[in-house]
CSV table of C-alpha atoms in Angstrom, one decimal:
chain,number,residue,atom,x,y,z
X,290,UNK,CA,55.8,174.0,111.7
X,291,UNK,CA,53.8,171.2,111.5
X,292,UNK,CA,50.6,170.8,112.1
X,293,UNK,CA,48.9,168.6,114.1
X,294,UNK,CA,45.4,165.7,112.9
X,295,UNK,CA,43.6,168.2,115.4
X,296,UNK,CA,44.8,170.9,113.8
X,297,UNK,CA,44.4,169.2,110.5
X,298,UNK,CA,40.7,168.3,111.5
X,299,UNK,CA,40.1,171.1,111.8
X,300,UNK,CA,40.7,173.5,109.4
X,301,UNK,CA,38.6,170.9,107.3
X,302,UNK,CA,35.6,171.2,109.1
X,303,UNK,CA,36.8,174.9,108.7
X,304,UNK,CA,36.0,175.0,105.0
X,305,UNK,CA,32.9,172.5,104.9
X,306,UNK,CA,31.8,174.5,107.9
X,307,UNK,CA,32.3,178.1,105.3
X,308,UNK,CA,30.7,175.4,102.0
X,309,UNK,CA,27.5,174.9,103.7
X,310,UNK,CA,27.2,178.8,104.8
X,311,UNK,CA,28.1,179.5,100.9
X,312,UNK,CA,25.4,176.5,100.6
X,313,UNK,CA,22.6,178.2,102.2
X,314,UNK,CA,23.8,181.4,101.1
X,315,UNK,CA,22.7,180.8,97.6
X,316,UNK,CA,20.1,178.5,97.8
X,317,UNK,CA,18.4,181.4,100.0
X,318,UNK,CA,18.6,183.6,97.0
X,319,UNK,CA,15.8,181.2,94.9
X,320,UNK,CA,13.2,182.2,95.8
X,321,UNK,CA,11.0,182.5,92.4
X,322,UNK,CA,9.8,180.9,89.6
X,323,UNK,CA,12.3,182.8,86.9
X,324,UNK,CA,15.4,182.0,89.8
X,325,UNK,CA,14.7,178.3,90.0
X,326,UNK,CA,14.3,178.4,86.4
X,327,UNK,CA,18.1,179.5,85.8
X,328,UNK,CA,19.4,177.5,88.7
X,329,UNK,CA,18.1,174.0,87.2
X,330,UNK,CA,19.2,175.6,83.8
X,331,UNK,CA,22.3,175.9,84.9
X,332,UNK,CA,22.0,172.3,86.6
X,333,UNK,CA,20.9,170.0,84.0
X,334,UNK,CA,24.2,171.4,82.2
X,335,UNK,CA,26.6,170.1,85.0
X,336,UNK,CA,24.3,167.4,85.7
X,337,UNK,CA,27.1,165.0,86.5
X,338,UNK,CA,27.2,166.5,89.9
X,339,UNK,CA,25.5,167.5,92.7
X,340,UNK,CA,23.0,170.1,93.0
X,341,UNK,CA,25.1,171.3,96.8
X,342,UNK,CA,27.0,171.2,94.7
X,343,UNK,CA,26.4,172.4,90.8
X,344,UNK,CA,24.8,175.6,93.0
X,345,UNK,CA,28.1,176.1,95.4
X,346,UNK,CA,29.9,176.2,91.4
X,347,UNK,CA,27.4,178.4,90.6
X,348,UNK,CA,28.4,181.2,93.4
X,349,UNK,CA,31.6,180.2,93.1
X,350,UNK,CA,32.0,181.6,89.5
X,351,UNK,CA,29.3,184.2,90.1
X,352,UNK,CA,31.8,186.0,92.5
X,353,UNK,CA,34.7,185.4,89.8
X,354,UNK,CA,33.4,186.6,87.1
X,355,UNK,CA,31.6,189.8,89.2
X,356,UNK,CA,36.2,190.3,90.1
X,357,UNK,CA,37.2,190.1,87.1
X,358,UNK,CA,38.6,186.6,87.2
X,359,UNK,CA,36.7,184.3,84.0
X,360,UNK,CA,35.3,186.2,81.3
X,361,UNK,CA,32.5,184.7,81.4
X,362,UNK,CA,29.3,184.2,84.2
X,363,UNK,CA,27.8,181.1,83.1
X,364,UNK,CA,31.0,178.1,83.7
X,365,UNK,CA,31.2,175.7,81.1
X,366,UNK,CA,33.7,172.1,81.8
X,367,UNK,CA,34.8,172.1,85.1
X,368,UNK,CA,37.2,169.5,86.9
X,369,UNK,CA,39.9,169.3,89.6
X,370,UNK,CA,43.7,170.7,89.1
X,371,UNK,CA,45.6,167.0,88.5
X,372,UNK,CA,42.3,165.4,86.2
X,373,UNK,CA,43.2,169.3,84.3
X,374,UNK,CA,46.3,168.4,83.9
X,375,UNK,CA,45.8,164.9,82.4
X,376,UNK,CA,43.8,166.4,79.6
X,377,UNK,CA,46.9,168.4,78.5
X,378,UNK,CA,45.5,171.9,80.3
X,379,UNK,CA,47.3,173.6,83.0
X,380,UNK,CA,45.3,175.5,86.4
X,381,UNK,CA,46.7,179.4,85.6
X,382,UNK,CA,48.5,181.0,87.8
X,383,UNK,CA,46.6,182.8,91.0
X,384,UNK,CA,42.9,181.4,89.8
X,385,UNK,CA,41.4,180.4,92.8
X,386,UNK,CA,39.7,176.6,92.9
X,387,UNK,CA,36.5,176.5,93.7
X,388,UNK,CA,35.4,174.8,97.0
X,389,UNK,CA,32.7,172.0,96.7
X,390,UNK,CA,32.0,169.0,98.9
X,391,UNK,CA,33.0,165.9,96.7
X,392,UNK,CA,32.2,161.9,98.2
X,393,UNK,CA,34.7,160.0,100.6
X,394,UNK,CA,34.1,156.5,99.1
X,395,UNK,CA,34.9,153.1,100.7
X,396,UNK,CA,34.1,149.3,99.4
X,397,UNK,CA,31.3,147.7,102.2
X,398,UNK,CA,30.6,144.1,102.5
X,399,UNK,CA,27.4,142.5,103.0
X,400,UNK,CA,26.1,138.5,103.4
X,401,UNK,CA,22.6,140.0,104.3
X,402,UNK,CA,22.1,143.6,102.1
X,403,UNK,CA,18.8,144.1,102.8
X,404,UNK,CA,20.6,145.3,107.2
X,405,UNK,CA,21.0,148.4,106.4
X,406,UNK,CA,23.2,147.6,110.0
X,407,UNK,CA,24.8,144.4,108.1
X,408,UNK,CA,27.7,146.4,106.7
X,409,UNK,CA,30.6,146.5,107.8
X,410,UNK,CA,33.3,149.0,105.6
X,411,UNK,CA,37.1,146.9,104.7
X,412,UNK,CA,40.0,147.9,105.4
X,413,UNK,CA,42.8,148.7,102.0
X,414,UNK,CA,43.3,144.8,100.6
X,415,UNK,CA,40.7,143.2,102.0
X,416,UNK,CA,38.6,140.7,100.4
X,417,UNK,CA,35.1,139.5,101.8
X,418,UNK,CA,34.0,136.2,103.5
X,419,UNK,CA,31.9,133.7,101.2
X,420,UNK,CA,28.8,135.0,100.1
X,421,UNK,CA,29.4,138.5,100.7
X,422,UNK,CA,27.9,140.9,97.9
X,423,UNK,CA,30.2,143.8,97.9
X,424,UNK,CA,29.6,148.2,97.6
X,425,UNK,CA,31.4,150.5,96.9
X,426,UNK,CA,29.0,153.4,99.5
X,427,UNK,CA,29.6,157.3,100.7
X,428,UNK,CA,30.6,157.9,104.4
X,429,UNK,CA,32.1,161.2,104.2
X,430,UNK,CA,32.1,164.1,102.7
X,431,UNK,CA,35.7,166.1,102.5
X,432,UNK,CA,36.4,170.0,100.9
X,433,UNK,CA,37.7,169.6,97.1
X,434,UNK,CA,38.9,172.0,94.5
X,435,UNK,CA,37.6,172.5,90.7
X,436,UNK,CA,38.4,175.0,88.6
X,437,UNK,CA,36.9,175.6,85.5
X,438,UNK,CA,38.6,175.7,81.3
X,439,UNK,CA,38.8,179.2,81.5
X,440,UNK,CA,41.1,179.1,84.1
X,441,UNK,CA,43.5,177.1,82.3
X,442,UNK,CA,44.9,177.4,79.5
X,443,UNK,CA,46.9,174.1,77.3
X,444,UNK,CA,45.6,171.5,74.8
X,445,UNK,CA,42.7,172.3,73.0
X,446,UNK,CA,39.3,171.3,74.4
X,447,UNK,CA,37.3,168.9,71.7
X,448,UNK,CA,33.9,170.4,72.0
X,449,UNK,CA,31.0,167.0,70.1
X,450,UNK,CA,28.5,169.2,69.0
X,451,UNK,CA,25.4,170.0,70.0
X,452,UNK,CA,22.5,169.9,69.1
X,453,UNK,CA,20.4,173.6,68.2
X,454,UNK,CA,16.5,173.2,67.1
X,455,UNK,CA,14.4,175.1,64.5
X,456,UNK,CA,11.7,177.4,66.4
X,457,UNK,CA,9.0,174.8,67.7
X,458,UNK,CA,10.1,171.6,66.6
X,459,UNK,CA,11.2,169.0,68.6
X,460,UNK,CA,14.2,167.2,69.1
X,461,UNK,CA,14.9,164.3,67.4
X,462,UNK,CA,13.8,160.9,69.0
X,463,UNK,CA,13.4,162.8,72.1
X,464,UNK,CA,9.4,161.7,72.5
X,465,UNK,CA,10.2,158.1,71.4
X,466,UNK,CA,12.4,157.8,74.4
X,467,UNK,CA,10.4,159.7,77.1
X,468,UNK,CA,7.1,157.3,75.6
X,469,UNK,CA,9.5,154.1,75.1
X,470,UNK,CA,9.9,154.9,79.1
X,471,UNK,CA,6.5,155.8,80.2
X,472,UNK,CA,6.0,152.2,78.5
X,473,UNK,CA,7.9,150.8,80.7
X,474,UNK,CA,6.7,151.3,83.3
X,475,UNK,CA,3.0,150.0,82.5
X,476,UNK,CA,1.7,153.5,81.7
X,477,UNK,CA,0.1,153.8,78.1
X,478,UNK,CA,0.6,157.4,75.9
X,479,UNK,CA,-1.9,158.9,74.9
X,480,UNK,CA,-2.1,161.7,72.0
X,481,UNK,CA,-5.3,163.2,72.1
X,482,UNK,CA,-6.6,166.4,69.7
X,483,UNK,CA,-7.4,168.4,72.3
X,484,UNK,CA,-6.9,170.0,76.6
X,485,UNK,CA,-11.4,169.9,76.9
X,486,UNK,CA,-9.7,166.1,76.2
X,487,UNK,CA,-8.1,166.0,79.6
X,488,UNK,CA,-10.1,168.8,81.5
X,489,UNK,CA,-7.7,171.1,79.9
X,490,UNK,CA,-4.3,170.4,80.8
X,491,UNK,CA,-1.2,170.6,78.3
X,492,UNK,CA,-1.1,167.1,79.8
X,493,UNK,CA,-2.0,163.9,82.0
X,494,UNK,CA,-1.4,161.3,84.1
X,495,UNK,CA,-4.1,158.6,85.2
X,496,UNK,CA,-2.3,156.1,87.7
X,497,UNK,CA,-6.2,154.3,87.9
X,498,UNK,CA,-6.5,154.2,84.2
X,499,UNK,CA,-1.9,154.2,83.5
X,500,UNK,CA,-1.7,155.7,81.0
X,501,UNK,CA,-0.3,159.9,80.5
X,502,UNK,CA,-2.7,161.8,77.6
X,503,UNK,CA,0.0,164.2,76.2
X,504,UNK,CA,-2.8,167.6,73.9
X,505,UNK,CA,-1.9,167.9,70.0
X,506,UNK,CA,-2.8,170.8,69.6
X,507,UNK,CA,0.2,172.5,70.9
X,508,UNK,CA,3.7,172.8,68.7
X,509,UNK,CA,5.9,169.1,69.3
X,510,UNK,CA,8.6,171.2,70.7
X,511,UNK,CA,6.0,172.1,73.9
X,512,UNK,CA,3.8,168.1,73.1
X,513,UNK,CA,7.8,166.7,74.6
X,514,UNK,CA,8.2,168.7,76.7
X,515,UNK,CA,4.4,168.1,78.3
X,516,UNK,CA,5.8,164.1,77.8
X,517,UNK,CA,8.9,164.9,80.0
X,518,UNK,CA,6.5,166.7,83.4
X,519,UNK,CA,4.0,164.1,82.8
X,520,UNK,CA,7.5,161.4,82.8
X,521,UNK,CA,9.1,163.0,86.2
X,522,UNK,CA,5.2,162.0,87.7
X,523,UNK,CA,5.7,158.8,86.6
X,524,UNK,CA,8.9,158.8,88.5
X,525,UNK,CA,9.0,160.5,91.1
X,526,UNK,CA,4.5,160.9,92.4
X,527,UNK,CA,1.3,157.8,92.8
X,528,UNK,CA,-1.2,157.5,94.4
X,529,UNK,CA,0.2,156.2,98.0
X,530,UNK,CA,1.8,159.3,97.9
X,531,UNK,CA,-0.7,160.1,100.8
X,532,UNK,CA,0.5,163.2,103.1
X,533,UNK,CA,1.5,164.6,100.0
X,534,UNK,CA,-2.3,165.6,98.5
X,535,UNK,CA,-2.1,168.8,101.1
X,536,UNK,CA,0.9,169.9,99.3
X,537,UNK,CA,0.4,169.7,94.7
X,538,UNK,CA,2.6,172.8,94.5
X,539,UNK,CA,5.4,170.8,95.0
X,540,UNK,CA,4.3,167.7,92.7
X,541,UNK,CA,3.7,170.0,89.7
X,542,UNK,CA,6.6,172.2,90.9
X,543,UNK,CA,9.3,169.2,90.6
X,544,UNK,CA,7.9,167.3,87.1
X,545,UNK,CA,7.0,170.6,85.2
X,546,UNK,CA,11.8,171.2,86.6
X,547,UNK,CA,12.4,167.8,85.5
X,548,UNK,CA,10.8,168.7,82.2
X,549,UNK,CA,13.3,172.2,82.2
X,550,UNK,CA,16.2,170.0,83.0
X,551,UNK,CA,15.2,167.2,80.1
X,552,UNK,CA,14.6,169.9,77.5
X,553,UNK,CA,17.8,172.0,78.4
X,554,UNK,CA,19.6,169.2,78.0
X,555,UNK,CA,18.5,169.0,74.4
X,556,UNK,CA,19.6,173.4,74.5
X,557,UNK,CA,15.7,172.8,74.1
X,558,UNK,CA,14.6,177.2,74.9
X,559,UNK,CA,11.6,176.9,77.4
X,560,UNK,CA,12.5,180.8,78.6
X,561,UNK,CA,8.7,181.2,77.7
X,562,UNK,CA,7.7,178.4,79.7
X,563,UNK,CA,8.5,179.5,83.6
X,564,UNK,CA,8.0,177.5,86.3
X,565,UNK,CA,5.2,179.1,89.0
X,566,UNK,CA,4.2,179.8,92.4
X,567,UNK,CA,8.1,179.0,93.0
X,568,UNK,CA,8.6,181.1,96.4
X,569,UNK,CA,5.0,180.7,97.5
X,570,UNK,CA,4.4,176.4,97.4
X,571,UNK,CA,8.1,176.2,99.0
X,572,UNK,CA,6.1,178.8,102.1
X,573,UNK,CA,3.9,177.0,102.8
X,574,UNK,CA,5.2,173.6,102.9
X,575,UNK,CA,4.1,173.3,106.8
X,576,UNK,CA,7.2,172.9,109.2
X,577,UNK,CA,9.8,173.4,107.3
X,578,UNK,CA,12.1,175.5,106.0
X,579,UNK,CA,11.3,177.2,101.7
X,580,UNK,CA,15.5,176.0,101.9
X,581,UNK,CA,14.6,172.9,103.0
X,582,UNK,CA,12.2,172.4,100.8
X,583,UNK,CA,14.1,173.3,98.2
X,584,UNK,CA,17.6,172.0,98.7
X,585,UNK,CA,15.0,168.9,98.4
X,586,UNK,CA,13.4,169.4,95.8
X,587,UNK,CA,16.3,170.7,93.7
X,588,UNK,CA,17.8,166.7,94.9
X,589,UNK,CA,15.3,164.4,93.6
X,590,UNK,CA,14.8,166.6,89.7
X,591,UNK,CA,18.4,166.6,89.0
X,592,UNK,CA,19.3,162.9,89.9
X,593,UNK,CA,15.5,162.1,88.3
X,594,UNK,CA,16.6,164.1,85.0
X,595,UNK,CA,20.0,162.4,85.3
X,596,UNK,CA,18.1,158.8,85.9
X,597,UNK,CA,15.7,159.1,82.1
X,598,UNK,CA,18.8,161.1,80.5
X,599,UNK,CA,21.5,158.5,80.5
X,600,UNK,CA,18.4,156.3,79.6
X,601,UNK,CA,18.1,158.8,76.3
X,602,UNK,CA,19.8,158.0,72.6
X,603,UNK,CA,18.7,161.3,71.4
X,604,UNK,CA,22.1,164.3,71.4
X,605,UNK,CA,22.7,166.3,74.7
X,606,UNK,CA,25.0,168.5,74.9
X,607,UNK,CA,28.2,168.3,77.3
X,608,UNK,CA,27.3,167.5,81.2
X,609,UNK,CA,29.7,169.4,82.8
X,610,UNK,CA,33.4,166.5,82.5
X,611,UNK,CA,35.1,167.9,80.5
X,612,UNK,CA,35.1,165.4,77.4
X,613,UNK,CA,37.3,162.7,78.0
X,614,UNK,CA,37.9,162.5,81.5
X,615,UNK,CA,37.3,159.3,83.2
X,616,UNK,CA,36.3,160.5,87.0
X,617,UNK,CA,36.4,157.7,88.4
X,618,UNK,CA,39.0,155.4,87.2
X,619,UNK,CA,39.2,153.6,90.3
X,620,UNK,CA,35.8,151.7,89.5
X,621,UNK,CA,36.5,150.3,86.3
X,622,UNK,CA,36.9,146.5,87.6
X,623,UNK,CA,34.0,146.2,89.5
X,624,UNK,CA,30.4,145.3,88.8
X,625,UNK,CA,28.1,148.3,87.0
X,626,UNK,CA,25.4,147.1,88.6
X,627,UNK,CA,27.2,146.7,92.1
X,628,UNK,CA,28.0,150.3,92.2
X,629,UNK,CA,27.1,152.5,94.7
X,630,UNK,CA,27.6,156.2,93.9
X,631,UNK,CA,26.7,159.2,94.9
X,632,UNK,CA,28.9,161.6,92.9
X,633,UNK,CA,29.1,160.6,89.7
X,634,UNK,CA,29.7,161.5,85.3
X,635,UNK,CA,26.7,160.5,83.1
X,636,UNK,CA,27.5,157.4,82.3
X,637,UNK,CA,28.6,156.3,78.3
X,638,UNK,CA,25.4,155.5,76.6
X,639,UNK,CA,24.6,151.9,76.2
X,640,UNK,CA,23.6,150.2,72.6
X,641,UNK,CA,20.7,148.7,74.1
X,642,UNK,CA,17.9,150.0,76.0
X,643,UNK,CA,18.2,149.8,79.5
X,644,UNK,CA,15.4,149.9,82.1
X,645,UNK,CA,14.3,152.8,84.4
X,646,UNK,CA,15.9,151.1,88.0
X,647,UNK,CA,13.7,152.7,90.3
X,648,UNK,CA,14.3,155.4,92.0
X,649,UNK,CA,14.9,156.4,96.2
X,650,UNK,CA,11.4,156.9,97.5
X,651,UNK,CA,10.8,160.6,97.3
X,652,UNK,CA,9.4,162.5,100.7
X,653,UNK,CA,5.6,164.0,100.1
X,654,UNK,CA,5.2,165.0,96.6
X,655,UNK,CA,2.2,167.2,95.4
X,656,UNK,CA,-0.4,164.0,94.1
X,657,UNK,CA,-3.6,163.4,93.0
X,658,UNK,CA,-5.4,160.5,93.8
X,659,UNK,CA,-6.3,159.7,90.7
X,660,UNK,CA,-4.4,162.0,88.2
X,661,UNK,CA,-1.8,164.4,87.7
X,662,UNK,CA,-2.6,167.1,85.4
X,663,UNK,CA,0.0,169.0,83.6
X,664,UNK,CA,0.2,172.3,83.4
């Protein structure tokens, strides 16, 4: 029997509704600091994907582990059916895929890029008019499936060497890389002898003096984690966030979450420094449900951490994309500066350092008028 267009649309909407319910359920489970820490540690290992899709993969793989379909509770690499075939591997018979929300992108053109209403979608093969800027943009989502490496067989997956740390040691080059990104934002990085010089904190960002201070009487690993926390403040928060001052806890959790993801991407053990009062800060934001806050915060944190990690030269663990897989071959011909992608693998490390590009303006986050203390 041939399905009608209306039946196809109804089936697609039903799948999207199912995904939304699954995603909401996964987010609602993030009610404690330790749950949040585990979620972000996992997201750091799959940072090439959106926070929502990361949670969907996490929840569905966990269900597969409970059902005995996969051997490990945490996935390693995920890719689509034909993507695995392109890497010389085949999905095992009977292994169900994990449904996610990949974006549907199209080519859009505008002669006035600053005017959001001026963009028009180009048809297949249509060329832009003279003087128009062309960008790839997301305009919808669709249900799709990915499989974990453990659900496939075939050629071995080449694993890059993972960074290993001794207790208290910091990843080689990470402090210098983070400090350079802080300095590119116009802040000076200071090392102070003890916490008494920065009001008892581990670190402090002063927006008026344009300084980021970190106390030296900690292990190198703690110092570099604190610097990552303060870089999160530099990128995400500022004294102009007027409505955020009443919700300072959100900003502190966001900054510590960025630090946690950066640490996890370098295989740093941050389990001894958990995120405080996650369940309370989310519940205290007037007019919004905790689930809304967690979802919004998770995606802001992921984007900020990914922006930082993309510009570091220190050794990092895999981002969840199988080595050798190009997830966006169709974009190779487009100038990189004109691409706008929402679901992509991390770009290759550049030979020369790139400047930190402005992030999308975050929702109000917690800051004090002049400075933000580290945790």
